[in-house]
PDB file of C-alpha atoms and ligand atoms in Angstrom:
ATOM      1  CA  MET I   1      17.037 -33.530 -20.559  1.00 35.00           C
ATOM      2  CA  SER I   2      16.007 -34.552 -17.441  1.00 38.00           C
ATOM      3  CA  GLY I   3      16.599 -32.209 -14.434  1.00 38.00           C
ATOM      4  CA  SER I   4      17.143 -29.224 -16.403  1.00 39.00           C
ATOM      5  CA  VAL I   5      15.628 -25.732 -15.940  1.00 40.00           C
ATOM      6  CA  VAL I   6      13.475 -23.863 -18.104  1.00 38.00           C
ATOM      7  CA  THR I   7      12.577 -20.185 -17.464  1.00 37.00           C
ATOM      8  CA  GLN I   8       8.883 -19.037 -18.044  1.00 39.00           C
ATOM      9  CA  PRO I   9       8.340 -15.380 -19.310  1.00 39.00           C
ATOM     10  CA  ALA I  10       7.652 -12.829 -16.590  1.00 40.00           C
ATOM     11  CA  ALA I  11       3.984 -12.425 -15.423  1.00 41.00           C
ATOM     12  CA  SER I  12       2.021 -10.557 -18.219  1.00 47.00           C
ATOM     13  CA  ALA I  13      -0.679  -8.048 -17.847  1.00 47.00           C
ATOM     14  CA  SER I  14      -3.338 -11.043 -18.652  1.00 69.00           C
ATOM     15  CA  ILE I  15      -3.071 -11.753 -14.783  1.00 90.00           C
ATOM     16  CA  VAL I  16      -5.713  -9.965 -13.361  1.00 96.00           C
ATOM     17  CA  PRO I  17      -7.165  -9.854  -9.807  1.00 98.00           C
ATOM     18  CA  ARG I  18     -10.243 -11.939  -8.901  1.00 98.00           C
ATOM     19  CA  HIS I  19     -11.146  -9.411  -6.593  1.00 98.00           C
ATOM     20  CA  LEU I  20     -10.551  -5.766  -6.567  1.00 98.00           C
ATOM     21  CA  ALA I  21     -10.930  -3.600  -3.346  1.00 98.00           C
ATOM     22  CA  VAL I  22     -10.902   0.044  -3.829  1.00 98.00           C
ATOM     23  CA  ILE I  23     -10.754   3.361  -1.691  1.00 98.00           C
ATOM     24  CA  MET I  24     -12.077   6.266  -3.913  1.00 98.00           C
ATOM     25  CA  ASP I  25     -10.747   9.355  -2.346  1.00 98.00           C
ATOM     26  CA  GLY I  26     -10.140  12.931  -3.947  1.00 98.00           C
ATOM     27  CA  ASN I  27     -13.372  13.712  -4.659  1.00 98.00           C
ATOM     28  CA  GLY I  28     -13.530  16.915  -2.581  1.00 97.00           C
ATOM     29  CA  ARG I  29     -10.028  18.250  -3.783  1.00 98.00           C
ATOM     30  CA  TRP I  30     -11.267  17.578  -7.309  1.00 98.00           C
ATOM     31  CA  ALA I  31     -13.846  20.036  -6.820  1.00 98.00           C
ATOM     32  CA  GLN I  32     -12.022  22.324  -4.639  1.00 98.00           C
ATOM     33  CA  ARG I  33      -9.461  22.929  -7.523  1.00 98.00           C
ATOM     34  CA  ARG I  34     -12.526  23.704  -9.742  1.00 98.00           C
ATOM     35  CA  HIS I  35     -13.831  26.113  -7.071  1.00 98.00           C
ATOM     36  CA  ARG I  36     -16.854  24.168  -6.847  1.00 97.00           C
ATOM     37  CA  PRO I  37     -18.479  22.558  -3.816  1.00 95.00           C
ATOM     38  CA  ARG I  38     -17.400  19.284  -2.693  1.00 95.00           C
ATOM     39  CA  SER I  39     -20.753  17.684  -3.603  1.00 95.00           C
ATOM     40  CA  ILE I  40     -19.823  18.391  -7.256  1.00 97.00           C
ATOM     41  CA  GLY I  41     -16.563  16.335  -6.459  1.00 97.00           C
ATOM     42  CA  HIS I  42     -18.805  13.615  -5.376  1.00 97.00           C
ATOM     43  CA  ARG I  43     -21.044  13.184  -8.214  1.00 97.00           C
ATOM     44  CA  ALA I  44     -18.204  13.268 -10.485  1.00 98.00           C
ATOM     45  CA  GLY I  45     -16.862  10.368  -8.474  1.00 98.00           C
ATOM     46  CA  ALA I  46     -19.984   8.526  -9.251  1.00 97.00           C
ATOM     47  CA  ARG I  47     -19.537   8.854 -12.755  1.00 97.00           C
ATOM     48  CA  ALA I  48     -15.767   7.385 -12.203  1.00 98.00           C
ATOM     49  CA  VAL I  49     -17.549   4.511 -10.500  1.00 98.00           C
ATOM     50  CA  ASN I  50     -19.206   3.490 -13.725  1.00 97.00           C
ATOM     51  CA  VAL I  51     -15.580   3.695 -15.717  1.00 98.00           C
ATOM     52  CA  CYS I  52     -14.237   1.221 -12.842  1.00 98.00           C
ATOM     53  CA  VAL I  53     -17.316  -1.180 -12.970  1.00 98.00           C
ATOM     54  CA  ASP I  54     -17.052  -1.302 -16.864  1.00 98.00           C
ATOM     55  CA  TYR I  55     -13.473  -1.898 -16.515  1.00 98.00           C
ATOM     56  CA  CYS I  56     -13.814  -4.995 -14.064  1.00 98.00           C
ATOM     57  CA  LEU I  57     -16.665  -6.206 -16.644  1.00 98.00           C
ATOM     58  CA  ASP I  58     -14.466  -6.213 -19.504  1.00 97.00           C
ATOM     59  CA  HIS I  59     -11.466  -7.779 -17.914  1.00 97.00           C
ATOM     60  CA  GLY I  60     -13.399 -10.674 -16.122  1.00 97.00           C
ATOM     61  CA  ILE I  61     -12.660  -9.184 -12.703  1.00 98.00           C
ATOM     62  CA  GLU I  62     -14.869 -11.489 -10.584  1.00 98.00           C
ATOM     63  CA  ALA I  63     -15.714  -9.247  -7.764  1.00 98.00           C
ATOM     64  CA  LEU I  64     -15.083  -5.246  -6.885  1.00 98.00           C
ATOM     65  CA  THR I  65     -15.670  -3.639  -3.435  1.00 98.00           C
ATOM     66  CA  LEU I  66     -15.864   0.195  -3.404  1.00 98.00           C
ATOM     67  CA  PHE I  67     -15.588   1.836   0.182  1.00 98.00           C
ATOM     68  CA  ALA I  68     -18.188   4.434  -0.621  1.00 97.00           C
ATOM     69  CA  PHE I  69     -19.010   5.637   3.059  1.00 96.00           C
ATOM     70  CA  SER I  70     -16.914   4.958   6.024  1.00 95.00           C
ATOM     71  CA  SER I  71     -18.642   4.624   9.509  1.00 93.00           C
ATOM     72  CA  GLU I  72     -16.411   7.846  10.364  1.00 93.00           C
ATOM     73  CA  ASN I  73     -17.771   9.921   7.530  1.00 95.00           C
ATOM     74  CA  TRP I  74     -21.121  10.882   9.181  1.00 97.00           C
ATOM     75  CA  GLN I  75     -18.529  13.394  11.098  1.00 96.00           C
ATOM     76  CA  ARG I  76     -18.189  15.211   8.025  1.00 95.00           C
ATOM     77  CA  PRO I  77     -20.283  18.835   7.732  1.00 95.00           C
ATOM     78  CA  ALA I  78     -24.393  17.665   7.509  1.00 96.00           C
ATOM     79  CA  ASP I  79     -24.903  19.157   4.101  1.00 95.00           C
ATOM     80  CA  GLU I  80     -22.018  17.171   2.456  1.00 95.00           C
ATOM     81  CA  VAL I  81     -23.656  14.087   4.214  1.00 96.00           C
ATOM     82  CA  GLY I  82     -27.043  14.959   3.036  1.00 96.00           C
ATOM     83  CA  ALA I  83     -25.540  15.472  -0.601  1.00 95.00           C
ATOM     84  CA  LEU I  84     -23.933  12.139  -0.418  1.00 96.00           C
ATOM     85  CA  MET I  85     -26.946  10.350   0.949  1.00 97.00           C
ATOM     86  CA  GLN I  86     -28.972  11.990  -2.213  1.00 96.00           C
ATOM     87  CA  LEU I  87     -26.235  11.045  -4.493  1.00 96.00           C
ATOM     88  CA  PHE I  88     -26.488   7.186  -3.374  1.00 97.00           C
ATOM     89  CA  MET I  89     -30.393   7.275  -4.075  1.00 96.00           C
ATOM     90  CA  ARG I  90     -30.232   9.022  -7.347  1.00 96.00           C
ATOM     91  CA  ALA I  91     -27.059   6.652  -8.441  1.00 96.00           C
ATOM     92  CA  LEU I  92     -29.385   3.525  -7.248  1.00 97.00           C
ATOM     93  CA  ASP I  93     -32.469   4.584  -8.974  1.00 96.00           C
ATOM     94  CA  ARG I  94     -30.612   5.267 -12.248  1.00 96.00           C
ATOM     95  CA  GLU I  95     -28.189   2.358 -12.164  1.00 97.00           C
ATOM     96  CA  VAL I  96     -29.256  -0.682 -10.341  1.00 97.00           C
ATOM     97  CA  ASP I  97     -31.871  -1.997 -13.742  1.00 97.00           C
ATOM     98  CA  ASP I  98     -28.969  -1.807 -15.693  1.00 97.00           C
ATOM     99  CA  LEU I  99     -26.652  -3.283 -13.790  1.00 98.00           C
ATOM    100  CA  GLY I 100     -28.717  -5.968 -13.276  1.00 98.00           C
ATOM    101  CA  ARG I 101     -29.084  -6.373 -17.357  1.00 97.00           C
ATOM    102  CA  ARG I 102     -25.219  -6.668 -17.216  1.00 97.00           C
ATOM    103  CA  GLY I 103     -24.991  -9.516 -14.816  1.00 98.00           C
ATOM    104  CA  VAL I 104     -23.767  -7.297 -11.967  1.00 98.00           C
ATOM    105  CA  ARG I 105     -24.765  -8.556  -8.803  1.00 98.00           C
ATOM    106  CA  LEU I 106     -25.048  -5.593  -6.041  1.00 98.00           C
ATOM    107  CA  ARG I 107     -24.623  -6.223  -2.397  1.00 98.00           C
ATOM    108  CA  PHE I 108     -24.113  -3.724   0.604  1.00 98.00           C
ATOM    109  CA  ILE I 109     -21.642  -4.018   3.467  1.00 98.00           C
ATOM    110  CA  GLY I 110     -21.946  -2.161   6.656  1.00 97.00           C
ATOM    111  CA  GLU I 111     -24.350  -1.244   9.325  1.00 96.00           C
ATOM    112  CA  ARG I 112     -27.456  -0.450   7.510  1.00 95.00           C
ATOM    113  CA  GLY I 113     -29.616   0.389  10.267  1.00 95.00           C
ATOM    114  CA  ALA I 114     -28.273   4.146  10.258  1.00 95.00           C
ATOM    115  CA  PHE I 115     -29.656   4.996   6.629  1.00 97.00           C
ATOM    116  CA  ALA I 116     -32.770   6.317   6.103  1.00 96.00           C
ATOM    117  CA  GLU I 117     -35.723   4.316   5.376  1.00 97.00           C
ATOM    118  CA  ALA I 118     -35.757   5.362   1.658  1.00 97.00           C
ATOM    119  CA  LEU I 119     -32.216   4.495   1.310  1.00 97.00           C
ATOM    120  CA  ARG I 120     -32.407   1.146   2.762  1.00 97.00           C
ATOM    121  CA  GLN I 121     -35.252   0.182   0.637  1.00 97.00           C
ATOM    122  CA  ARG I 122     -33.492   0.851  -2.415  1.00 97.00           C
ATOM    123  CA  MET I 123     -30.679  -1.012  -1.141  1.00 97.00           C
ATOM    124  CA  ASP I 124     -32.968  -4.114  -0.681  1.00 97.00           C
ATOM    125  CA  ARG I 125     -34.443  -3.903  -3.613  1.00 97.00           C
ATOM    126  CA  ALA I 126     -31.120  -3.795  -5.486  1.00 97.00           C
ATOM    127  CA  GLU I 127     -29.826  -6.839  -3.798  1.00 98.00           C
ATOM    128  CA  ALA I 128     -32.948  -8.546  -4.650  1.00 98.00           C
ATOM    129  CA  LEU I 129     -33.092  -7.590  -8.340  1.00 97.00           C
ATOM    130  CA  THR I 130     -29.946  -8.568  -8.931  1.00 98.00           C
ATOM    131  CA  LEU I 131     -29.427 -11.674  -6.500  1.00 97.00           C
ATOM    132  CA  GLY I 132     -28.988 -14.312  -9.444  1.00 97.00           C
ATOM    133  CA  ASN I 133     -26.239 -12.419 -11.474  1.00 98.00           C
ATOM    134  CA  THR I 134     -22.832 -13.906 -11.557  1.00 97.00           C
ATOM    135  CA  ARG I 135     -20.767 -11.904 -13.926  1.00 98.00           C
ATOM    136  CA  LEU I 136     -19.244  -9.427 -11.428  1.00 98.00           C
ATOM    137  CA  GLN I 137     -20.322  -9.106  -7.640  1.00 98.00           C
ATOM    138  CA  LEU I 138     -20.216  -5.586  -6.997  1.00 98.00           C
ATOM    139  CA  ASN I 139     -19.829  -4.747  -3.121  1.00 98.00           C
ATOM    140  CA  ILE I 140     -20.750  -1.337  -1.765  1.00 98.00           C
ATOM    141  CA  ALA I 141     -19.167  -0.456   1.780  1.00 97.00           C
ATOM    142  CA  ALA I 142     -21.438   1.830   3.174  1.00 97.00           C
ATOM    143  CA  ASN I 143     -21.351   2.894   6.795  1.00 96.00           C
ATOM    144  CA  TYR I 144     -18.762   0.251   6.928  1.00 97.00           C
ATOM    145  CA  GLY I 145     -15.641  -0.138   9.081  1.00 97.00           C
ATOM    146  CA  GLY I 146     -12.951  -2.950   9.197  1.00 98.00           C
ATOM    147  CA  ARG I 147     -13.039  -2.686  13.295  1.00 97.00           C
ATOM    148  CA  TRP I 148     -16.850  -2.975  13.259  1.00 97.00           C
ATOM    149  CA  ASP I 149     -16.849  -5.938  10.903  1.00 98.00           C
ATOM    150  CA  ILE I 150     -14.152  -7.860  12.937  1.00 98.00           C
ATOM    151  CA  THR I 151     -16.498  -6.945  15.976  1.00 98.00           C
ATOM    152  CA  GLN I 152     -19.750  -8.171  14.661  1.00 98.00           C
ATOM    153  CA  ALA I 153     -18.132 -11.156  13.680  1.00 98.00           C
ATOM    154  CA  SER I 154     -16.660 -11.741  17.138  1.00 98.00           C
ATOM    155  CA  ARG I 155     -20.221 -10.697  18.627  1.00 98.00           C
ATOM    156  CA  ARG I 156     -21.678 -13.555  16.329  1.00 98.00           C
ATOM    157  CA  LEU I 157     -19.279 -15.947  17.413  1.00 98.00           C
ATOM    158  CA  ALA I 158     -19.863 -15.282  21.317  1.00 98.00           C
ATOM    159  CA  GLU I 159     -23.569 -15.675  20.395  1.00 98.00           C
ATOM    160  CA  ASP I 160     -23.075 -19.109  18.885  1.00 98.00           C
ATOM    161  CA  VAL I 161     -21.291 -20.286  22.055  1.00 98.00           C
ATOM    162  CA  ALA I 162     -23.809 -18.747  24.416  1.00 98.00           C
ATOM    163  CA  ALA I 163     -26.459 -20.512  22.352  1.00 98.00           C
ATOM    164  CA  GLY I 164     -24.285 -23.897  22.595  1.00 98.00           C
ATOM    165  CA  ARG I 165     -24.050 -23.941  18.828  1.00 98.00           C
ATOM    166  CA  ILE I 166     -20.261 -23.882  18.916  1.00 98.00           C
ATOM    167  CA  THR I 167     -17.807 -24.358  21.714  1.00 98.00           C
ATOM    168  CA  ALA I 168     -14.956 -21.496  22.649  1.00 98.00           C
ATOM    169  CA  ASP I 169     -12.180 -24.275  21.772  1.00 98.00           C
ATOM    170  CA  SER I 170     -13.481 -24.820  18.133  1.00 97.00           C
ATOM    171  CA  ILE I 171     -13.097 -21.036  17.305  1.00 98.00           C
ATOM    172  CA  ASP I 172     -10.176 -20.538  15.028  1.00 98.00           C
ATOM    173  CA  GLU I 173      -9.349 -18.290  12.224  1.00 98.00           C
ATOM    174  CA  ALA I 174     -11.797 -19.817   9.839  1.00 98.00           C
ATOM    175  CA  ALA I 175     -14.635 -19.680  12.577  1.00 98.00           C
ATOM    176  CA  LEU I 176     -14.171 -15.728  12.560  1.00 98.00           C
ATOM    177  CA  ALA I 177     -13.508 -15.504   8.796  1.00 98.00           C
ATOM    178  CA  SER I 178     -16.736 -16.955   7.954  1.00 98.00           C
ATOM    179  CA  ARG I 179     -18.988 -14.437   9.866  1.00 98.00           C
ATOM    180  CA  LEU I 180     -17.091 -11.176   8.391  1.00 98.00           C
ATOM    181  CA  SER I 181     -18.690  -9.445   5.464  1.00 97.00           C
ATOM    182  CA  LEU I 182     -17.440 -11.121   1.884  1.00 98.00           C
ATOM    183  CA  ALA I 183     -17.090 -14.329   3.515  1.00 98.00           C
ATOM    184  CA  GLU I 184     -18.102 -16.149   0.529  1.00 97.00           C
ATOM    185  CA  LEU I 185     -15.948 -14.305  -2.042  1.00 98.00           C
ATOM    186  CA  PRO I 186     -12.108 -14.841  -2.185  1.00 97.00           C
ATOM    187  CA  ALA I 187     -10.158 -12.042  -0.487  1.00 97.00           C
ATOM    188  CA  PRO I 188      -9.258  -8.979  -2.292  1.00 98.00           C
ATOM    189  CA  ASP I 189      -6.241  -9.335  -3.982  1.00 97.00           C
ATOM    190  CA  LEU I 190      -5.643  -6.151  -5.167  1.00 98.00           C
ATOM    191  CA  PHE I 191      -6.203  -2.660  -3.122  1.00 98.00           C
ATOM    192  CA  ILE I 192      -6.442   0.723  -5.195  1.00 98.00           C
ATOM    193  CA  ARG I 193      -6.786   3.727  -3.423  1.00 98.00           C
ATOM    194  CA  THR I 194      -6.674   6.988  -5.337  1.00 98.00           C
ATOM    195  CA  GLY I 195      -6.187  10.683  -4.162  1.00 98.00           C
ATOM    196  CA  GLY I 196      -2.311  10.477  -3.031  1.00 98.00           C
ATOM    197  CA  ASP I 197      -2.739   9.023   0.477  1.00 98.00           C
ATOM    198  CA  GLN I 198      -1.052   5.684   1.433  1.00 98.00           C
ATOM    199  CA  ARG I 199      -3.409   4.126   4.130  1.00 97.00           C
ATOM    200  CA  ILE I 200      -5.984   1.611   4.920  1.00 97.00           C
ATOM    201  CA  SER I 201      -8.274   3.820   6.612  1.00 97.00           C
ATOM    202  CA  ASN I 202     -10.315   1.271   8.426  1.00 97.00           C
ATOM    203  CA  PHE I 203     -11.397  -0.817   4.971  1.00 98.00           C
ATOM    204  CA  LEU I 204     -11.354  -4.379   5.186  1.00 98.00           C
ATOM    205  CA  LEU I 205      -8.717  -5.098   7.681  1.00 98.00           C
ATOM    206  CA  TRP I 206      -8.938  -8.959   8.119  1.00 98.00           C
ATOM    207  CA  GLN I 207      -9.687  -9.419   4.324  1.00 98.00           C
ATOM    208  CA  LEU I 208      -6.733  -7.237   3.213  1.00 98.00           C
ATOM    209  CA  ALA I 209      -4.179  -9.184   5.130  1.00 97.00           C
ATOM    210  CA  TYR I 210      -2.369 -10.666   1.933  1.00 95.00           C
ATOM    211  CA  CYS I 211      -3.717  -8.198  -0.589  1.00 97.00           C
ATOM    212  CA  GLU I 212      -1.579  -6.137  -3.018  1.00 98.00           C
ATOM    213  CA  LEU I 213      -1.734  -2.145  -2.246  1.00 98.00           C
ATOM    214  CA  TRP I 214      -1.467   0.112  -4.961  1.00 98.00           C
ATOM    215  CA  PHE I 215      -1.573   3.847  -4.345  1.00 98.00           C
ATOM    216  CA  THR I 216      -2.180   6.649  -7.185  1.00 98.00           C
ATOM    217  CA  ASP I 217      -2.198  10.395  -6.862  1.00 98.00           C
ATOM    218  CA  THR I 218      -4.643  10.409  -9.449  1.00 98.00           C
ATOM    219  CA  LEU I 219      -7.849  12.099  -7.939  1.00 98.00           C
ATOM    220  CA  TRP I 220     -10.974   9.396  -7.939  1.00 98.00           C
ATOM    221  CA  PRO I 221     -12.883  11.615 -10.291  1.00 98.00           C
ATOM    222  CA  ASP I 222     -10.154  11.259 -13.029  1.00 98.00           C
ATOM    223  CA  LEU I 223      -9.931   7.630 -12.732  1.00 98.00           C
ATOM    224  CA  SER I 224      -9.378   6.239 -16.311  1.00 98.00           C
ATOM    225  CA  ARG I 225      -8.990   3.202 -18.006  1.00 98.00           C
ATOM    226  CA  GLU I 226      -5.337   3.870 -18.293  1.00 98.00           C
ATOM    227  CA  THR I 227      -4.817   4.464 -14.563  1.00 98.00           C
ATOM    228  CA  LEU I 228      -6.577   0.918 -14.062  1.00 98.00           C
ATOM    229  CA  ASP I 229      -4.153  -0.519 -16.618  1.00 98.00           C
ATOM    230  CA  GLY I 230      -1.491   0.938 -14.596  1.00 98.00           C
ATOM    231  CA  ALA I 231      -2.614  -0.948 -11.592  1.00 98.00           C
ATOM    232  CA  MET I 232      -3.143  -4.236 -13.378  1.00 97.00           C
ATOM    233  CA  ALA I 233       0.232  -4.340 -14.999  1.00 97.00           C
ATOM    234  CA  ASP I 234       2.141  -3.695 -11.510  1.00 97.00           C
ATOM    235  CA  PHE I 235      -0.027  -6.089 -10.124  1.00 97.00           C
ATOM    236  CA  ALA I 236       0.798  -8.848 -12.699  1.00 95.00           C
ATOM    237  CA  SER I 237       4.712  -7.994 -11.883  1.00 94.00           C
ATOM    238  CA  ARG I 238       4.327  -9.054  -8.216  1.00 93.00           C
ATOM    239  CA  GLU I 239       5.233 -12.070  -6.793  1.00 84.00           C
ATOM    240  CA  ARG I 240       2.943 -13.149  -4.186  1.00 81.00           C
ATOM    241  CA  ARG I 241       4.563 -15.275  -1.581  1.00 76.00           C
ATOM    242  CA  PHE I 242       1.866 -15.497   1.157  1.00 80.00           C
ATOM    243  CA  GLY I 243       4.692 -16.000   3.714  1.00 81.00           C
ATOM    244  CA  LYS I 244       6.715 -18.955   1.750  1.00 83.00           C
ATOM    245  CA  THR I 245      10.100 -18.242  -0.152  1.00 83.00           C
ATOM    246  CA  SER I 246      10.316 -17.148  -3.607  1.00 81.00           C
ATOM    247  CA  GLU I 247      11.376 -20.379  -4.701  1.00 82.00           C
ATOM    248  CA  GLN I 248       8.480 -22.093  -3.225  1.00 81.00           C
ATOM    249  CA  VAL I 249       5.985 -19.963  -5.053  1.00 82.00           C
ATOM    250  CA  SER I 250       7.472 -19.452  -8.197  1.00 74.00           C
ATOM    251  CA  ASP I 251       6.369 -20.976 -11.224  1.00 57.00           C
ATOM    252  CA  LYS I 252       9.023 -19.407 -13.169  1.00 49.00           C
ATOM    253  CA  THR I 253      11.443 -22.484 -13.115  1.00 43.00           C
ATOM    254  CA  ILE I 254      10.164 -26.041 -13.808  1.00 38.00           C
ATOM    255  CA  VAL I 255      12.593 -28.472 -12.666  1.00 39.00           C
ATOM    256  CA  GLY I 256      12.649 -31.659 -14.429  1.00 33.00           C
ATOM    257  CA  ALA I 257      11.217 -30.473 -18.205  1.00 32.00           C
ATOM    258  CA  SER I 258      12.741 -31.174 -21.190  1.00 32.00           C
ATOM    259  CA  ALA I 259      14.762 -28.793 -22.949  1.00 27.00           C
TER     260      ALA I 259
HETATM  261  C1  LIG B 301     -13.410  10.330  -0.754  1.00 84.24           C
HETATM  262  O1  LIG B 301     -13.104  11.451  -1.084  1.00 84.24           O
HETATM  263  C2  LIG B 301     -14.751   9.759  -1.016  1.00 84.24           C
HETATM  264  C3  LIG B 301     -15.962   9.824  -0.329  1.00 84.24           C
HETATM  265  C4  LIG B 301     -16.033   9.824   1.304  1.00 84.24           C
HETATM  266  C5  LIG B 301     -17.300   9.162  -0.965  1.00 84.24           C
HETATM  267  C6  LIG B 301     -17.178   8.089  -2.377  1.00 84.24           C
HETATM  268  C7  LIG B 301     -18.493   8.445  -3.137  1.00 84.24           C
HETATM  269  C8  LIG B 301     -18.486   8.451  -4.225  1.00 84.24           C
HETATM  270  C9  LIG B 301     -17.483   8.106  -5.230  1.00 84.24           C
HETATM  271  C10 LIG B 301     -19.795   8.932  -5.097  1.00 84.24           C
HETATM  272  C11 LIG B 301     -20.511   7.905  -5.401  1.00 84.24           C
HETATM  273  C12 LIG B 301     -20.513   6.102  -5.050  1.00 84.24           C
HETATM  274  C13 LIG B 301     -21.542   5.332  -5.578  1.00 84.24           C
HETATM  275  C14 LIG B 301     -20.942   3.915  -4.894  1.00 84.24           C
HETATM  276  C15 LIG B 301     -22.793   5.733  -6.249  1.00 84.24           C
HETATM  277  P1  LIG B 301     -12.966  12.690  -0.249  1.00 84.24           P
HETATM  278  O2  LIG B 301     -14.255  13.638  -0.121  1.00 84.24           O
HETATM  279  O3  LIG B 301     -12.572  12.262   1.149  1.00 84.24           O
HETATM  280  O4  LIG B 301     -11.995  13.592  -1.219  1.00 84.24           O
HETATM  281  P2  LIG B 301     -10.772  14.577  -0.528  1.00 84.24           P
HETATM  282  O5  LIG B 301      -9.885  13.543   0.246  1.00 84.24           O
HETATM  283  O6  LIG B 301     -10.012  15.406  -1.937  1.00 84.24           O
HETATM  284  O7  LIG B 301     -11.298  15.475   0.431  1.00 84.24           O
END
């Protein structure tokens, strides 16, 4: 019947994010609860990274961006920073070949220059080795901050104006966005933070503008497939409006369909 309205089933858990961004919080508390040094919590956190990567591969998620070390994390006690650097080195030595074989492309975002030469070399090697992979883009934010990212993009715009490559008038959101980290990827559509705090902590500030946010008390080392299933189910149930009205974006009603 012309003009009738057909209601379609609500979104199901088969709707997965294309790009998942994660703040892996709670390693320190996980260790403290076991009366162990914080570095043990980070080591357990590295195992949880594998859980998350496997989950993304199994569910066809195209990109995963993990906040491994913020620009502010240098302020932690020197022994903890040192343990984290050792952990990053060992994880790269151990995991990169296998990740490469499984179709994962690794990239690092952030100011790499602050890291030791040995770690920088491993980062370069990991990126080169996995360059051609397309199954999952795994971005590790290391010495990264959202404000830093917007600042470096602004600096590049200023350099382009100074060199006469673009005019100041031509600068728009797209011009700035194209100079940010991860510019070539779809913006994250789901953000997860473990560990109970509900804040973005200078992660991908620009890129998260329309991202769905999901928080859990689960500490990062306790991450399980069930935790991620919960996040995915919640994501699938959300209506993403991008500033429009519910009616404009809803695909639940199809006007004009035959009954
Ligand atoms: C935050 O927990 C976690 C970090 C600052 C480090 C994240 C690092 C890992 C998960 C290790 C491995 C990562 C890779 C990519 C191999 P926290 O120490 O702030 O925990 P707390 O809030 O309980 O103190």
